[in-house]
Coordinates of C-alpha atoms and ligand atoms in Angstrom, one line a residue:
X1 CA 104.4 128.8 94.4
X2 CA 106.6 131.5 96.3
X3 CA 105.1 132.7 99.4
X4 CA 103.1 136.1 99.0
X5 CA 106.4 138.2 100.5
X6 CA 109.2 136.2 98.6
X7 CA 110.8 138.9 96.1
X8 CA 112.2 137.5 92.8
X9 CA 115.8 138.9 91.7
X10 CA 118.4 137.9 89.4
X11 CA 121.2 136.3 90.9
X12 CA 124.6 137.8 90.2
X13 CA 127.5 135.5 89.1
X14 CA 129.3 135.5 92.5
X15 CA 126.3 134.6 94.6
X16 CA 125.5 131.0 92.6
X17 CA 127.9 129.1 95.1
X18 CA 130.0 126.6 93.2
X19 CA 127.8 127.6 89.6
X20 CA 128.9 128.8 86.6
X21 CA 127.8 132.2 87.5
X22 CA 129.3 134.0 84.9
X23 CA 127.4 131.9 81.7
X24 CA 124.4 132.2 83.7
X25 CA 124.1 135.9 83.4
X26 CA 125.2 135.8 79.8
X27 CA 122.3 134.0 79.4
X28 CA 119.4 136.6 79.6
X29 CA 116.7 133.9 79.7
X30 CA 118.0 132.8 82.6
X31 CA 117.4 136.3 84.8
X32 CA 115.2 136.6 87.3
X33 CA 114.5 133.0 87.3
X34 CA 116.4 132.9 91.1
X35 CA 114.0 133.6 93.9
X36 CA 115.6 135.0 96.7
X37 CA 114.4 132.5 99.8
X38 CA 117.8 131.6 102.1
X39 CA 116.0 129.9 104.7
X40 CA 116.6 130.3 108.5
X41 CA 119.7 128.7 110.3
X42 CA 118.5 124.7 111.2
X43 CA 119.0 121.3 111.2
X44 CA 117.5 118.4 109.0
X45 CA 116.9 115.3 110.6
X46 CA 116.4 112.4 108.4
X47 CA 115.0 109.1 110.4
X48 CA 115.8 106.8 107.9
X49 CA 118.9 107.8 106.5
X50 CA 120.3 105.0 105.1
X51 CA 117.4 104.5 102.6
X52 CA 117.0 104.6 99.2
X53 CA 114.5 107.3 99.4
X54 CA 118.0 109.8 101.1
X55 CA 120.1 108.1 98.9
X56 CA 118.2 108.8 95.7
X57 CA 116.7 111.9 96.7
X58 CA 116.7 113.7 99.4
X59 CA 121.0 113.8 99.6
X60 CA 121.1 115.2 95.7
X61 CA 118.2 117.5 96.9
X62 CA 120.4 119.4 99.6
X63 CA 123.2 118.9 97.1
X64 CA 121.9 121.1 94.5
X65 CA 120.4 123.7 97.1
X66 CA 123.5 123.7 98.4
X67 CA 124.9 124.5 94.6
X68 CA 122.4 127.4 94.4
X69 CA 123.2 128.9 97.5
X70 CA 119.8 128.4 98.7
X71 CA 121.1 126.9 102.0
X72 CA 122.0 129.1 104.8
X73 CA 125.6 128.8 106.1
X74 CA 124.5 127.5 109.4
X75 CA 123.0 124.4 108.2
X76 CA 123.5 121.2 109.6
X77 CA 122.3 117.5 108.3
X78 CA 121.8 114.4 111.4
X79 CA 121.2 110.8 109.6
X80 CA 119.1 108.8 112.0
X81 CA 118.8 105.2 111.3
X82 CA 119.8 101.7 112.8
X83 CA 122.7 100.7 111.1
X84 CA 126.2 101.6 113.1
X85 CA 127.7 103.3 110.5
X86 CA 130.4 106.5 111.4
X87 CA 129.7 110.0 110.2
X88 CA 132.4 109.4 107.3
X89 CA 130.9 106.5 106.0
X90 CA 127.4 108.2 106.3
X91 CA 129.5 111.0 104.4
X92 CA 130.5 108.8 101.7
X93 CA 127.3 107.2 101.4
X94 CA 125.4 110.2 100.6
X95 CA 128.0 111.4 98.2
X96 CA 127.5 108.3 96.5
X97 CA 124.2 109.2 95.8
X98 CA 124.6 112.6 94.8
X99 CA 127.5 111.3 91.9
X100 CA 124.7 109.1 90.8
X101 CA 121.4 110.4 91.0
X102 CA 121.7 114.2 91.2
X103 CA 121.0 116.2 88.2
X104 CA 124.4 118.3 88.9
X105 CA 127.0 115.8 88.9
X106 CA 129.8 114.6 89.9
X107 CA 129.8 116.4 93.1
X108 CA 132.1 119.1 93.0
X109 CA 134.5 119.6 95.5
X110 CA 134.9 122.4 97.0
X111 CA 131.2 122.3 97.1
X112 CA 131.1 118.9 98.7
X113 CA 133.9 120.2 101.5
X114 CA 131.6 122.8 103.0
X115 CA 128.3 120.8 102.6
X116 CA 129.4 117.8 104.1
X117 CA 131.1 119.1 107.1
X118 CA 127.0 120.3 108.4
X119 CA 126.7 116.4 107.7
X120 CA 127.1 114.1 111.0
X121 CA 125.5 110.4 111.2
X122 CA 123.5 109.2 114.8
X123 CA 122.7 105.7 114.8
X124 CA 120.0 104.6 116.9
X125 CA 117.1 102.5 117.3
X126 CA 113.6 104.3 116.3
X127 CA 112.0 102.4 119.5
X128 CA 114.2 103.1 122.0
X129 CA 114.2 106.3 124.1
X130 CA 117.8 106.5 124.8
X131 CA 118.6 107.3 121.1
X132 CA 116.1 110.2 120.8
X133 CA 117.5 111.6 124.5
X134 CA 121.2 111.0 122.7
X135 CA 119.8 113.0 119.8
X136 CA 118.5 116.2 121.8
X137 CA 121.8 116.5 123.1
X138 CA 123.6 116.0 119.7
X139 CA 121.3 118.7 118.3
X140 CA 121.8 121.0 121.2
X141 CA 125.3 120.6 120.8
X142 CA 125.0 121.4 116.9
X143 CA 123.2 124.4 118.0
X144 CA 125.8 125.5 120.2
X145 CA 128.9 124.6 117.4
X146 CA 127.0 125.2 113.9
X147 CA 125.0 128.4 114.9
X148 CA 121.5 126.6 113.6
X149 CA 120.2 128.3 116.1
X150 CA 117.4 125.2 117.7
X151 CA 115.7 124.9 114.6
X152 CA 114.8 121.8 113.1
X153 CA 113.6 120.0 110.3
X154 CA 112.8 116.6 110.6
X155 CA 112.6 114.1 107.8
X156 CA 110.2 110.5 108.0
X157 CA 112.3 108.7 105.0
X158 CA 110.8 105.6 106.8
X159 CA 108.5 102.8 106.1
X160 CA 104.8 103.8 107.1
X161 CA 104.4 101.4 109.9
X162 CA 107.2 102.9 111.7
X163 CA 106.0 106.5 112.2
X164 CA 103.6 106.4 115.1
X165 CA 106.6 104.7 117.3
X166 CA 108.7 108.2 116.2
X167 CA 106.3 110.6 116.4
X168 CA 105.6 109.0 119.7
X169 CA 109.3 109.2 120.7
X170 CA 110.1 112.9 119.5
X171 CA 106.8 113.7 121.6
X172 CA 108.1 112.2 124.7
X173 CA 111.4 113.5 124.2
X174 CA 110.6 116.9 123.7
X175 CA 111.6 117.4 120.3
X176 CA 108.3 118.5 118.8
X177 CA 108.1 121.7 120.9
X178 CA 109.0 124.7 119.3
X179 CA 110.9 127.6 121.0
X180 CA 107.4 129.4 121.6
X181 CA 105.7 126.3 123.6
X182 CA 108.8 126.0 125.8
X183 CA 109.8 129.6 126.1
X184 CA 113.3 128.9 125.5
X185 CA 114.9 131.3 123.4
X186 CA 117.5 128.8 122.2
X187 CA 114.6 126.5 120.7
X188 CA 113.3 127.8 117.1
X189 CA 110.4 125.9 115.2
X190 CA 110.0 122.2 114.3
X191 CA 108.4 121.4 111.6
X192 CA 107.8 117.3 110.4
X193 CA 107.7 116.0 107.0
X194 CA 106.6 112.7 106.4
X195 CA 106.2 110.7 103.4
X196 CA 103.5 109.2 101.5
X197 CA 101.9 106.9 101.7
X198 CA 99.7 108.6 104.2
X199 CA 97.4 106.1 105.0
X200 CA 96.1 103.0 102.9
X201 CA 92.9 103.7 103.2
X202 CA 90.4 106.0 104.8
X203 CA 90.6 104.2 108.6
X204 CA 94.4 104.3 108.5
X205 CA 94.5 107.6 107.3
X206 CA 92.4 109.2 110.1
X207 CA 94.2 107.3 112.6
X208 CA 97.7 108.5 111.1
X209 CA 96.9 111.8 111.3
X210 CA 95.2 111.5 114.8
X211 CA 98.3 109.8 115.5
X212 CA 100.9 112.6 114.5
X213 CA 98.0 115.0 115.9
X214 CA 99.1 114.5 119.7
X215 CA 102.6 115.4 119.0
X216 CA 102.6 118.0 115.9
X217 CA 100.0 120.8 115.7
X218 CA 98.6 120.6 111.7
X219 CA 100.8 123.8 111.2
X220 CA 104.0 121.8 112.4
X221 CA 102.9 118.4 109.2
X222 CA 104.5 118.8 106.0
X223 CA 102.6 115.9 104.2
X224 CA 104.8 115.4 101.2
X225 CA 103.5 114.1 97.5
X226 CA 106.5 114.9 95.3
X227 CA 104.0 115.9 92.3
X228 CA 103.4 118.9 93.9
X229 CA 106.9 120.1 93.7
X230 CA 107.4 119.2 89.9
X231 CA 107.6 122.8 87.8
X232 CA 104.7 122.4 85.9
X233 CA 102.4 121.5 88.3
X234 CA 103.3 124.4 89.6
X235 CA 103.0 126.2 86.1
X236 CA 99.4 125.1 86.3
X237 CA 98.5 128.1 88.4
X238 CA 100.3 130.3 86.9
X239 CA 98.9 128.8 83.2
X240 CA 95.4 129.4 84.8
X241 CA 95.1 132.8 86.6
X242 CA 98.2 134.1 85.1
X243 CA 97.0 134.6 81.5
X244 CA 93.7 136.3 80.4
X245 CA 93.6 133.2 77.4
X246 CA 92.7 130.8 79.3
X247 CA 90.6 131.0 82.2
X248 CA 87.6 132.2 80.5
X249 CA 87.3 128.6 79.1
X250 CA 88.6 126.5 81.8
X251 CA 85.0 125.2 82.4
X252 CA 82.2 122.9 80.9
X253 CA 80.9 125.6 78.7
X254 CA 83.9 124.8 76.4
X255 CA 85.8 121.9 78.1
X256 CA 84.5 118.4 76.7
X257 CA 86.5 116.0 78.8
X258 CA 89.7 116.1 80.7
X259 CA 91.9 113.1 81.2
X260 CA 95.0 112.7 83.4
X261 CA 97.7 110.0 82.5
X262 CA 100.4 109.2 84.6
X263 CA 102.4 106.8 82.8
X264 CA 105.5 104.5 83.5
X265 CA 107.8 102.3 82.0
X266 CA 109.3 101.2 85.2
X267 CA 107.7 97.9 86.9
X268 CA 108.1 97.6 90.4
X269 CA 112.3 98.2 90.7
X270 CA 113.6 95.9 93.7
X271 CA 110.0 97.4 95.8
X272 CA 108.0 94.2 95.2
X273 CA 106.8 93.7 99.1
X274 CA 106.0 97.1 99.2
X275 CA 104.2 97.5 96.1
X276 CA 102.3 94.5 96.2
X277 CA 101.1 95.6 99.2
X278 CA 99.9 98.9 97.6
X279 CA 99.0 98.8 94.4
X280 CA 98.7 101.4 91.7
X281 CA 95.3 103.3 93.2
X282 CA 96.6 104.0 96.5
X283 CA 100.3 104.5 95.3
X284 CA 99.7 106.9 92.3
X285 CA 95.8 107.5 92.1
X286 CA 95.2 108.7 95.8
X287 CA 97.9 111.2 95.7
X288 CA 99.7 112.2 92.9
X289 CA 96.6 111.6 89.7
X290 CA 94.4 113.8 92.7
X291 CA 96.5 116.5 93.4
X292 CA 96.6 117.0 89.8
X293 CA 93.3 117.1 89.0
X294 CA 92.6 119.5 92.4
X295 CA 95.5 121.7 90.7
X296 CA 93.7 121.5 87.7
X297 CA 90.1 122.2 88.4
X298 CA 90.6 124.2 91.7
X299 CA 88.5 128.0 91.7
X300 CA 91.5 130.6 91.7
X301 CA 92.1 131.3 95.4
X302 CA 91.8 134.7 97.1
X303 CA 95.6 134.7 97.8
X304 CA 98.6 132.8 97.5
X305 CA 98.3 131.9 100.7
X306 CA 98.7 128.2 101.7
X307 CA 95.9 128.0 103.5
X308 CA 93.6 129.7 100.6
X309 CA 95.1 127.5 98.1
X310 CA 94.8 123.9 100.2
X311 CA 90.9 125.3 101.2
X312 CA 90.4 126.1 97.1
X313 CA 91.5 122.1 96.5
X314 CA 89.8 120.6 99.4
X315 CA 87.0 122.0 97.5
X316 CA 87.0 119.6 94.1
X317 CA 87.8 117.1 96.4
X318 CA 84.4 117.5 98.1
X319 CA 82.9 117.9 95.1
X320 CA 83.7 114.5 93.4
X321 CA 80.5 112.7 92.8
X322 CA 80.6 109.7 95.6
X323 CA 80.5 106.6 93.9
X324 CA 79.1 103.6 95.6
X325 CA 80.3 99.8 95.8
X326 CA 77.9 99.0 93.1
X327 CA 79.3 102.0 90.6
X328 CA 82.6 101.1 90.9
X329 CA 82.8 98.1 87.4
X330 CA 81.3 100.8 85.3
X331 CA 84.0 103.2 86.6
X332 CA 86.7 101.7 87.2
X333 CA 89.6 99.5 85.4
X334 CA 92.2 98.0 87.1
X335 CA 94.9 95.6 85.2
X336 CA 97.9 93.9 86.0
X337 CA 101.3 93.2 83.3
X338 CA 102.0 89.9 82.5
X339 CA 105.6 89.2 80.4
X340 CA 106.1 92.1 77.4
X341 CA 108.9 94.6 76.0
X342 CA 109.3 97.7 77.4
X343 CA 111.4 100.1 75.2
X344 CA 113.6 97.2 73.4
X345 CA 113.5 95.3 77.2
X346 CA 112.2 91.8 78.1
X347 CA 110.1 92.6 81.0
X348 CA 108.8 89.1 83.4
X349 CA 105.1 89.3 84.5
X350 CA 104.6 91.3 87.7
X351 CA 103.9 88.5 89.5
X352 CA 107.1 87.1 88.5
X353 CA 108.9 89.9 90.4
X354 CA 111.0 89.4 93.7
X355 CA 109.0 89.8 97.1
X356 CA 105.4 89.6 94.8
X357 CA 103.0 87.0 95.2
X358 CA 103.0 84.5 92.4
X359 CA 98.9 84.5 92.7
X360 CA 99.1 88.3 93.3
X361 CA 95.6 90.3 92.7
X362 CA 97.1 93.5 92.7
X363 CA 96.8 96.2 90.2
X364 CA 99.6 97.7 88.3
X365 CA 97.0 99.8 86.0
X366 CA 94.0 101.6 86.8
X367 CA 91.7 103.2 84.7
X368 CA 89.0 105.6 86.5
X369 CA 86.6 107.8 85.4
X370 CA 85.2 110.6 88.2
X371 CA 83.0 113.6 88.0
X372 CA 83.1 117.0 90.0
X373 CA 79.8 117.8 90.6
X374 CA 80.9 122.1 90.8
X375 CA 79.0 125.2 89.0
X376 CA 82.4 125.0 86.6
X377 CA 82.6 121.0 86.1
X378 CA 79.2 119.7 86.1
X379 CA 79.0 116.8 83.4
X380 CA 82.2 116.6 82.3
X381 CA 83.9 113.8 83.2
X382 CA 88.1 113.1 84.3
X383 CA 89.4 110.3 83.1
X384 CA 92.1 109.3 85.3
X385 CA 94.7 106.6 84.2
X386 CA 98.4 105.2 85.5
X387 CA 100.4 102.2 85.0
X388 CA 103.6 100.6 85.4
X389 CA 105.1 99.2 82.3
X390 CA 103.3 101.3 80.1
X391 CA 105.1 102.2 76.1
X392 CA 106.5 105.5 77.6
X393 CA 107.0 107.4 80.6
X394 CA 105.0 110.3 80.4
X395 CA 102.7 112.4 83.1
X396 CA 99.9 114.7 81.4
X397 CA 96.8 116.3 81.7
X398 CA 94.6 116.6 78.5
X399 CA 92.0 118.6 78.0
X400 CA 89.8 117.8 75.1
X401 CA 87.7 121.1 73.8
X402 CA 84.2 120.7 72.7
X403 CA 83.4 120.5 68.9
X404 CA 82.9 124.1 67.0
X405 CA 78.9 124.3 67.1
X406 CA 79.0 123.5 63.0
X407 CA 80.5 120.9 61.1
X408 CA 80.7 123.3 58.5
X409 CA 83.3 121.8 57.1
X410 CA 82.5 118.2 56.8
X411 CA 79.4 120.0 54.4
X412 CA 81.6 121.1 52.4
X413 CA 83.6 117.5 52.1
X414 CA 86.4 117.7 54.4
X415 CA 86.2 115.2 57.3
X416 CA 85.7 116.0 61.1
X417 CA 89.2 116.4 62.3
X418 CA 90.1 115.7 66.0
X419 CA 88.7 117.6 68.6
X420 CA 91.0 120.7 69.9
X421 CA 93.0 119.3 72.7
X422 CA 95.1 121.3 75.6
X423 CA 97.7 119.3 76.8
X424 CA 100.2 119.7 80.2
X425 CA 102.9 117.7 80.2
X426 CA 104.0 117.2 83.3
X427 CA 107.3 115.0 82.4
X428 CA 109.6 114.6 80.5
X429 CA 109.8 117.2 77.8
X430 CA 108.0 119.8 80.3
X431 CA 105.5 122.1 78.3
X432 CA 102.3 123.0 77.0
X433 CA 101.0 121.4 74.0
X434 CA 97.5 123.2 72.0
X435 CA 96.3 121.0 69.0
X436 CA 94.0 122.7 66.4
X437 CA 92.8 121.8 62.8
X438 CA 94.4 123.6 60.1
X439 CA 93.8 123.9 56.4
X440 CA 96.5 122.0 54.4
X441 CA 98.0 123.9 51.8
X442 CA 96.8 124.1 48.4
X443 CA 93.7 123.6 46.4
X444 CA 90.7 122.1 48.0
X445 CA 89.5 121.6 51.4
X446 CA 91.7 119.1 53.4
X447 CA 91.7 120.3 57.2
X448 CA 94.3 118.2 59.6
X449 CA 95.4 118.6 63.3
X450 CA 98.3 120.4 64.2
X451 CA 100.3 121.1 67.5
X452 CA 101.6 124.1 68.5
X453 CA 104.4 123.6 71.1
X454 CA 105.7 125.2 74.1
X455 CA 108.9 123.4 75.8
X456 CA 110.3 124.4 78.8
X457 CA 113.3 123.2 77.9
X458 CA 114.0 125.6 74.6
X459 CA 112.4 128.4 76.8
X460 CA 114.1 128.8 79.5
X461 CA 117.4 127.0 78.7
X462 CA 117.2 125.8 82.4
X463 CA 117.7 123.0 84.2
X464 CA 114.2 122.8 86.3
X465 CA 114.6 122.2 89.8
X466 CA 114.2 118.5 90.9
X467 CA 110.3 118.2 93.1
X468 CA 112.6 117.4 96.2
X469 CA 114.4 120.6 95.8
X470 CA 111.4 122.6 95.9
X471 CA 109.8 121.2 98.6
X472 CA 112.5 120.5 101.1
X473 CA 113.6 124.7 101.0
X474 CA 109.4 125.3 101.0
X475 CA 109.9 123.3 104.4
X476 CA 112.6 124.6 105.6
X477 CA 111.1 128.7 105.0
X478 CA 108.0 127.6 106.4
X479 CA 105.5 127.3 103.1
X480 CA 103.0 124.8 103.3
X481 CA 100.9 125.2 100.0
X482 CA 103.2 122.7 97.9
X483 CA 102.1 119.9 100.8
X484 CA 99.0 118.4 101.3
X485 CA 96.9 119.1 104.6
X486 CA 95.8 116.0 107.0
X487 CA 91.7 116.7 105.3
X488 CA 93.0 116.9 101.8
X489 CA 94.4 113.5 102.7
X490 CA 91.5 112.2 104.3
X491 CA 89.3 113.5 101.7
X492 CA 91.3 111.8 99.0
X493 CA 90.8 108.2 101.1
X494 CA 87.2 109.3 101.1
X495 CA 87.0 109.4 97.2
X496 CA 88.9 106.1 96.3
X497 CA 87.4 104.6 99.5
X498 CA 84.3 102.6 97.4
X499 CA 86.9 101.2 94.9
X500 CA 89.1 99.6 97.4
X501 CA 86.4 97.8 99.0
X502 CA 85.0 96.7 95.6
X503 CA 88.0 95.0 94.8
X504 CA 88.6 93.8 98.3
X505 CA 85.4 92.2 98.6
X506 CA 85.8 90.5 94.8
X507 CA 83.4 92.7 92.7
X508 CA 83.6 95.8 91.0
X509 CA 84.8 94.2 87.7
X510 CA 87.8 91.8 87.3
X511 CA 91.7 92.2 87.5
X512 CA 92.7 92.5 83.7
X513 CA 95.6 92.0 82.4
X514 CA 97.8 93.5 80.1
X515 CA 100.8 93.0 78.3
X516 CA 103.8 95.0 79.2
X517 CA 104.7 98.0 76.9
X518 CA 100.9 98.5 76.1
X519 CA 98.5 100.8 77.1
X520 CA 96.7 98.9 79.7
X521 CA 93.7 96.4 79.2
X522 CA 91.2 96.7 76.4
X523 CA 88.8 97.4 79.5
X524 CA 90.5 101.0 79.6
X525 CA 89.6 101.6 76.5
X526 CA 86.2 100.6 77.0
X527 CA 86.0 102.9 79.7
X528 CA 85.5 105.7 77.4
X529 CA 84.4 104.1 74.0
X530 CA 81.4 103.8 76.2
X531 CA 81.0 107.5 76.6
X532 CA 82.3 108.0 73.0
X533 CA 85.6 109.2 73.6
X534 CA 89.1 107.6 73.0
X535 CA 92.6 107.9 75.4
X536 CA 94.9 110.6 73.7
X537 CA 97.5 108.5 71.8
X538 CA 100.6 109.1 73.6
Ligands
LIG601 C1 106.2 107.4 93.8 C2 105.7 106.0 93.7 O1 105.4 108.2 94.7 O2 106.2 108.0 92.5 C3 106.5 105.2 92.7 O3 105.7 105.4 94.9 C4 106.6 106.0 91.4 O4 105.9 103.9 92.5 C5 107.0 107.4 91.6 O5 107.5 105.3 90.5 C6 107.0 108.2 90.3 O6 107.6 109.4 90.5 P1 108.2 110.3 89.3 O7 108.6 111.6 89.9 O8 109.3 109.5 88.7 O9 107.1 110.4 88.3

C-alpha cells in the first residue's frame, strides 16, 4: 500500500532505466501501474551478506529496483559479514545471484556497471567492536564520496541468535542515532530491518523486542514477513474497501467459513538444523497464515496510514478466541512427511533430511482451526493449514458462502451443488477466483459449479514485483504498514502460545504422519468433517 501522499503516474519510456521503455508504453495496460516513490539518498547495510537469504533475495531485489529506476543515484550497498572476501568478489557474488534467482535476468550490463559500483564489501566480526568503529568510518566516508547523504538502512540477513550482539554493537557504536538525536546535520535517519523469525515463542519474542528496544525506537523496527509484500496480499485491501461488491458481505451474515492454505512442495532445502528447530507453526503459522487472516478480516482503517492499518490488525489478533492447553487436540493437527512423490520426485522422509533428527517430533503440517470472537466474525471459524511437501505449491484464502436460504432446487430434483466459494490466490497464478452454480444447458434441471476467473497475469500483462522489492523501497521511503509492529508480533506468540506448549509437554493430540505429495494427515481432514465441512480441493 502506497503511503497516503505517493502520487501514481505513468512512466515514460526514457525513465525505466535499462527497461524496454518503449514496449511498455505500447502496452496501455501497463500505464499508471509505476508509482512514483525514488527514495532519499542512503546506504543499505546488509549484516550477513554472504547468505543465502542476500544471495537469493535481497541482491535480485535491489537489482530489479535498480531496473525500474526506483533507486536514487546516490545509493550505496556495504556487505557486512565474516568471511574475508574483497569488494570484487562480493561484486561477483551478488551478481551471481541476481543471473540466477532474479526475475529480470541475466543481469544486464550497463545496468549492472552503475549498480555495482554503490556496492563495497566490509568484513568483520558481528561481536567485535572494532568492525562496527571500521564501519562508521566506511559509511562516513560513503557519505562524503557517494552523496548518500548519512542515511542508512540496515539489513539483519542473520541467524536469530545473533541479533541482540548487533543491535547491541550499532547501539554502542553510534549507529542507531539518527541525524535528529545527534544534531548533526550530516546524519539522516536509521531505520533496522530484521528478519523473521521474530521470536520462537511468546518469552523470546518479548525479550527480542525489549532487546532491539534499547537501541531502535519502534519507529526506527522494520519487522519483515515477506507475505506482506506479495501483490495480492496487498490486493486484499484494495479487493475489500475498494469495490462496493464486496464489503457488504465480508461478514458472518453471509460468510460460512474461511480457510487459509499455504501450501508447498518444497521439503526443508539444505535448512534442516534450522527447520527442525522450528517447525511449520512458528515458521509459517505465526507469521505469514496470521497476517493473512488479519489482512483478511481486519475493519477498514480510518486512513492508509501505517499506524491505522497495523492498530486495525492488532485488532483480530486480540480477538482470536484464546484456546487453552486442553483445547488444543480438538483444534489442532500437526503431521510430519515420511518418503512420497512430489510432482514426478522421490522425496526421503523428513527425518531422513541432512542436519534433522532421525527421531525428530517436529511438524512439517499443521492443521488449525481458530475463531475471532468480533461483531463481524462471531461463529465462523478459519481454518488455517500449511505444509511442506504438499501435491502443489499454492497460497490461498477461501471463503466459503453460506447456502441460499432454500434448497429450492434439490425439490425440484437437481442436487445441492457446492457451496459459493471466494477464493484469493495468493501464488502462483495470482487472481481472484468466484465459484457459483449454474444451470447446464438444455432440457431439465442439472445445476453444476462454475468458476469465474480473474488472473493477474492476463490482466495486467505485468511482471508483479517480487515481496522483497516492495518492501525493501517501503523501507527505504520510510513506510511501515507492509511490516509488522513489535505487539502484532507479540500478539501473534500470544495466540499460538497454548499449542506450542501442548505439543511440548506431549499432549494436544499426536504427531501424524503423512505421505509426501498428499494433503497432510487424515486428522486434517477430520478437523473439519467434524464441523461438516471439507478442505477446498486444490
Ligand atoms: C519462509 C519460510 O518464510 O517462507 C520458508 O521460512 C518458506 O520455510 C518460505 O519456504 C515460503 O515463501 P514463499 O514466498 O516461497 O511462499
Amino acid at each position: 500500500m502506497p503511503p497516503a501522499s505517493t502520487t501514481i503516474v505513468p512512466v515514460l519510456p526514457d525513465q525505466v532505466a535499462g527497461g524496454d521503455g518503449a514496449r511498455q508504453i505500447a502496452n496501455p495496460l501497463r500505464e499508471g501501474l509505476r508509482l512514483e516513490r525514488i527514495p532519499e539518498p542512503c546506504t543499505m547495510v546488509i549484516c550477513g551478506a554472504t547468505g543465502d537469504l542476500t544471495v537469493r533475495k535481497l541482491g535480485p531485489a535491489l537489482y530489479n529496483l535498480m531496473l525500474g529506476g526506483f533507486l536514487p543515484p546516490e545509493f550505496s550497498v556495504v556487505g557486512f559479514a565474516r568471511r574475508p572476501i574483497s569488494d570484487d568478489e562480493f561484486r561477483e557474488l551478488l551478481r551471481q545471484g541476481i543471473d540466477q534467482y532474479s526475475r529480470n535476468r541475466p543481469v544486464k550490463p550497463s545496468v549492472w556497471k552503475s549498480f555495482s559500483r554503490g556496492i563495497e564489501y566490509h568484513a568483520g566480526d558481528f561481536s567485535d567492536p572494532g568492525s562496527y568503529a571500521d564501519l562508521v568510518k566506511r559509511l562516513d566516508r560513503i557519505d562524503r564520496d557517494r552523496g548518500t547523504a548519512g542515511n542508512r538502512l540496515i539489513y539483519l540477513a542473520v541467524p536469530p541468535i545473533l541479533y541482540p550482539e548487533i543491535v547491541k554493537q550499532l547501539g554502542a557504536a553510534g549507529l542507531a542515532e539518527t541525524g535528529e538525536e545527534r544534531r548533526d546535520a550530516k546524519r539522516g535517519w536509521v531505520r533496522v530491518i530484521v528478519e523473521k523469525p521474530f521470536g520462537a515463542d511468546i518469552g523470546s519474542a518479548r525479550k527480542l523486542n525489549r532487546e532491539i528496544g534499547e537501541v531502535f525506537s519502534e519507529s526506527q523496527i522494520y519487522r519483515i514477513d515477506h507475505y506482506l509484500g506479495k501483490e495480492t496480499v496487498q490486493n486484499l485491501a484494495v479487493f475489500r474497501f475498494g469495490n462496493g461488491l464486496f464489503e457488504p458481505i465480508w461478514n458472518r451474515r453471509y460468510i460460512d467459513s474461511v480457510q487459509i492454505t499455504v501450501a508447498e512442495t518444497v521439503g526443508v532445502e539444505g535448512r534442516g538444523e534450522f527447520y527442525d528447530q522450528t517447525g511449520a507453526l512458528r515458521d509459517i503459522v505465526q507469521n505469514h497464515a496470521l497476517q493473512l487472516m488479519t489482512m483478511f478480516a481486519m475493519e477498514p482503517p480510518v486512513e492508509f496510514m501505517a499506524s491505522d492499518l497495523r492498530d486495525e490488525k492488532l485488532k483480530v489478533l486480540r480477538a482470536v478466541k484464546p484456546m487453552t492447553v486442553a483445547d488444543v487436540a480438538d483444534n489442532a493437527v500437526r503431521g510430519q512427511y515420511v518418503s512420497g512423490w512430489v510432482e514426478g520426485h522421490k522425496v526421503h522422509a523428513y527425518r531422513d533430511e541432512p542436519e534433522v533428527d532421525p527421531e525428530s517430533e517436529t511438524e512439517t503440517f499443521v492443521a488449525l482451526k481458530l475463531g475471532i470472537d468480533s461483531w463481524r466474525w462471531a461463529g465462523v471459524p478459519f481454518y488455517l493449514r500449511t505444509g511442506k511437501a504438499m501435491p502443489t505449491r499454492v497460497t490461498e484464502i477461501a471463503v466459503q458462502f453460506r447456502r441460499a436460504p432454500l434448497a429450492l432446487f434439490a425439490r425440484a430434483g437437481a442436487p445441492q451443488f457446492d457451496p459459493n466459494i471466494l477464493a484469493v490466490r495468493i501464488q502462483p497464478d495470482e487472481g481472484i477466483l468466484i465459484r457459483f452454480g449454474a444451470k447446464v444447458p438444455g432440457q431439465g434441471l442439472q445445476i453444476r459449479s462454475v468458476n469465474m476467473d480473474f488472473r493477474y497475469g492476463s490482466s495486467f500483462a505485468v511482471d508483479s514485483p517480487d515481496a522483497y522489492e516492495t518492501l525493501l523501497l517501503d523501507a527505504m521511503i520510510g513506510d511501515p504498514s507492509l511490516f509488522t509492529r513489535g505487539d502484532e508480533s507479540e500478539r501473534a506468540w500470544e495466540i499460538l502460545d497454548p499449542v506450542l506448549r501442548a505439543w511440548a509437554e506431549g499432549h494436544g493430540g499426536p504427531l501424524h504422519f503423512y505421505g509426501a505429495g498428499t494433503w497432510g494427515p487424515p486428522a486434517a481432514d477430520e478437523l473439519l468433517e467434524r464441523d461438516q465441512r471439507a478442505w477446498r480441493r486444490l
